């Protein structure tokens, strides 16, 4: 069995130092990931007011735009980075190495920025939701072509419990 989770808008800051960009599972999505990271970085840098509005950042959260710089960003496993209700309920902080190994092979997350990733994939903190439009293109349309092959690879012939919302 494979479990496919939604991401969380809330994320834990910090992580381990990193040089370059993160290396993630399902490399067929890498070109899209690189394009999205570059577009998001440039949008937040060049049009911060528009980016803040589109990312639904209020005045108290405007500093989150700085999270959208990815080269050399601090990384931590996705299962630790996301901190929403679902992720808090996992009790991941108390998982044993064996539990983390099992999750790395069986628990996956559908990220707006990275596509399908393993729960163990190291990711930076970022702000981007699936309903955001980058350069006028909805992210759902952006990921449409590459998600099918990533989900097929993730499933590895097993069945998938898809816990994402239908939104």
Coordinates of C-alpha atoms in Angstrom, one line a residue:
X1 CA 0.0 0.0 0.0
X2 CA 1.1 3.6 -0.7
X3 CA -0.4 6.6 1.0
X4 CA -0.7 9.9 -0.8
X5 CA -1.1 13.0 1.4
X6 CA -1.8 16.6 0.7
X7 CA 0.8 19.2 1.8
X8 CA 0.3 21.6 4.6
X9 CA 0.4 25.4 4.3
X10 CA 2.1 25.6 7.6
X11 CA 5.7 24.5 7.7
X12 CA 8.5 24.2 10.3
X13 CA 11.4 26.6 9.7
X14 CA 15.0 25.6 9.9
X15 CA 16.7 22.4 8.8
X16 CA 20.1 21.3 7.8
X17 CA 22.4 23.4 5.7
X18 CA 22.4 22.6 2.0
X19 CA 24.4 23.5 -1.1
X20 CA 22.4 23.8 -4.3
X21 CA 18.9 22.6 -4.8
X22 CA 17.2 19.6 -3.2
X23 CA 17.3 16.2 -4.8
X24 CA 13.9 14.6 -4.8
X25 CA 12.2 11.4 -5.8
X26 CA 10.5 11.0 -9.2
X27 CA 13.0 12.8 -11.3
X28 CA 10.6 13.0 -14.2
X29 CA 9.2 16.0 -12.4
X30 CA 12.6 17.8 -12.1
X31 CA 12.2 20.1 -15.1
X32 CA 8.8 21.3 -13.8
X33 CA 10.2 21.7 -10.3
X34 CA 13.1 23.8 -11.5
X35 CA 10.8 26.0 -13.6
X36 CA 8.4 26.5 -10.7
X37 CA 11.2 27.3 -8.2
X38 CA 12.7 29.8 -10.6
X39 CA 9.4 31.5 -11.4
X40 CA 8.4 31.7 -7.8
X41 CA 11.7 33.1 -6.7
X42 CA 11.6 35.7 -9.4
X43 CA 8.0 36.7 -8.7
X44 CA 8.6 37.1 -5.0
X45 CA 11.7 39.2 -5.7
X46 CA 10.5 41.3 -8.6
X47 CA 6.8 41.8 -7.7
X48 CA 6.6 41.3 -3.9
X49 CA 3.2 43.1 -3.5
X50 CA 1.5 41.0 -6.3
X51 CA 3.1 37.8 -5.0
X52 CA 2.0 38.5 -1.4
X53 CA -1.5 39.1 -2.5
X54 CA -1.7 36.0 -4.7
X55 CA -0.1 33.9 -1.9
X56 CA -2.6 35.3 0.5
X57 CA 0.0 36.7 2.8
X58 CA -1.2 39.4 5.2
X59 CA 1.0 42.2 6.6
X60 CA 2.2 40.0 9.5
X61 CA 3.2 37.2 7.1
X62 CA 4.9 39.2 4.4
X63 CA 8.3 38.0 5.5
X64 CA 7.3 34.5 4.3
X65 CA 8.2 35.7 0.8
X66 CA 11.8 35.3 1.8
X67 CA 11.2 31.6 2.2
X68 CA 10.8 31.4 -1.6
X69 CA 14.5 31.4 -2.3
X70 CA 15.6 27.8 -2.8
X71 CA 19.2 27.5 -3.8
X72 CA 21.2 26.8 -0.6
X73 CA 18.0 26.8 1.5
X74 CA 17.9 24.8 4.7
X75 CA 16.3 21.4 4.2
X76 CA 14.4 18.8 6.3
X77 CA 12.4 15.7 5.4
X78 CA 8.9 16.7 4.1
X79 CA 7.2 14.7 6.8
X80 CA 8.9 16.9 9.4
X81 CA 8.6 20.2 7.4
X82 CA 4.8 20.1 7.1
X83 CA 3.1 21.0 10.4
X84 CA -0.6 21.1 9.8
X85 CA -3.2 19.2 11.7
X86 CA -2.7 16.0 9.7
X87 CA 1.1 16.1 10.1
X88 CA 0.9 16.9 13.8
X89 CA -1.4 13.9 14.3
X90 CA 1.2 11.5 12.9
X91 CA 3.5 11.9 15.9
X92 CA 6.5 11.9 13.5
X93 CA 8.7 13.4 16.2
X94 CA 8.5 10.1 18.1
X95 CA 9.0 7.8 15.1
X96 CA 11.8 5.2 15.2
X97 CA 14.3 4.9 12.3
X98 CA 12.3 1.8 11.1
X99 CA 9.1 3.7 11.0
X100 CA 10.8 6.5 9.1
X101 CA 12.2 4.0 6.6
X102 CA 8.8 2.5 6.1
X103 CA 7.2 5.9 5.6
X104 CA 10.0 6.8 3.1
X105 CA 8.9 3.9 0.9
X106 CA 5.1 4.1 1.5
X107 CA 4.1 7.7 2.3
X108 CA 4.1 10.3 -0.3
X109 CA 3.0 14.0 -0.5
X110 CA 1.6 15.9 -3.4
X111 CA 3.3 19.3 -3.1
X112 CA 2.2 22.3 -5.2
X113 CA 5.9 23.2 -5.7
X114 CA 7.5 19.8 -6.1
X115 CA 4.8 17.5 -7.4
X116 CA 4.8 14.0 -5.9
X117 CA 7.6 13.6 -3.3
X118 CA 8.5 11.0 -0.7
X119 CA 7.9 11.8 2.9
X120 CA 11.6 11.5 3.4
X121 CA 12.6 13.9 0.6
X122 CA 14.5 17.0 1.9
X123 CA 12.6 20.1 1.2
X124 CA 12.9 23.8 2.1
X125 CA 10.3 25.9 3.7
X126 CA 8.2 27.6 1.0
X127 CA 4.9 29.4 0.5
X128 CA 2.8 28.2 -2.5
X129 CA -0.6 26.7 -2.6
X130 CA -2.2 24.6 -5.3
X131 CA -4.7 27.2 -6.2
X132 CA -2.0 29.8 -7.0
X133 CA -1.5 30.9 -10.6
X134 CA 2.1 31.5 -11.8
X135 CA 2.4 33.6 -14.9
X136 CA -1.4 33.1 -15.4
X137 CA -1.1 29.3 -15.4
X138 CA -3.0 27.3 -12.7
X139 CA -0.7 24.9 -11.0
X140 CA -3.2 22.1 -11.6
X141 CA -2.7 22.6 -15.3
X142 CA 1.1 22.9 -14.9
X143 CA 1.4 19.5 -13.2
X144 CA -1.2 17.7 -15.3
X145 CA 1.2 16.0 -17.7
X146 CA 3.9 14.8 -15.3
X147 CA 1.7 13.7 -12.3
X148 CA 0.3 10.6 -14.0
X149 CA 3.7 9.1 -14.5
X150 CA 4.9 10.1 -11.0
X151 CA 1.8 8.5 -9.4
X152 CA 2.3 5.3 -11.5
X153 CA 5.9 5.1 -10.4
X154 CA 5.0 5.9 -6.8
X155 CA 2.3 3.1 -6.8
X156 CA 4.8 0.5 -7.9
X157 CA 2.0 -1.9 -8.8
X158 CA 0.4 -1.5 -5.3
X159 CA -2.8 0.2 -4.5
X160 CA -2.8 3.8 -3.3
X161 CA -4.8 5.4 -0.5
X162 CA -5.3 8.9 -1.9
X163 CA -5.9 11.3 1.1
X164 CA -5.7 14.5 -1.0
X165 CA -8.8 16.7 -1.1
X166 CA -10.7 16.9 -4.3
X167 CA -10.5 20.7 -4.4

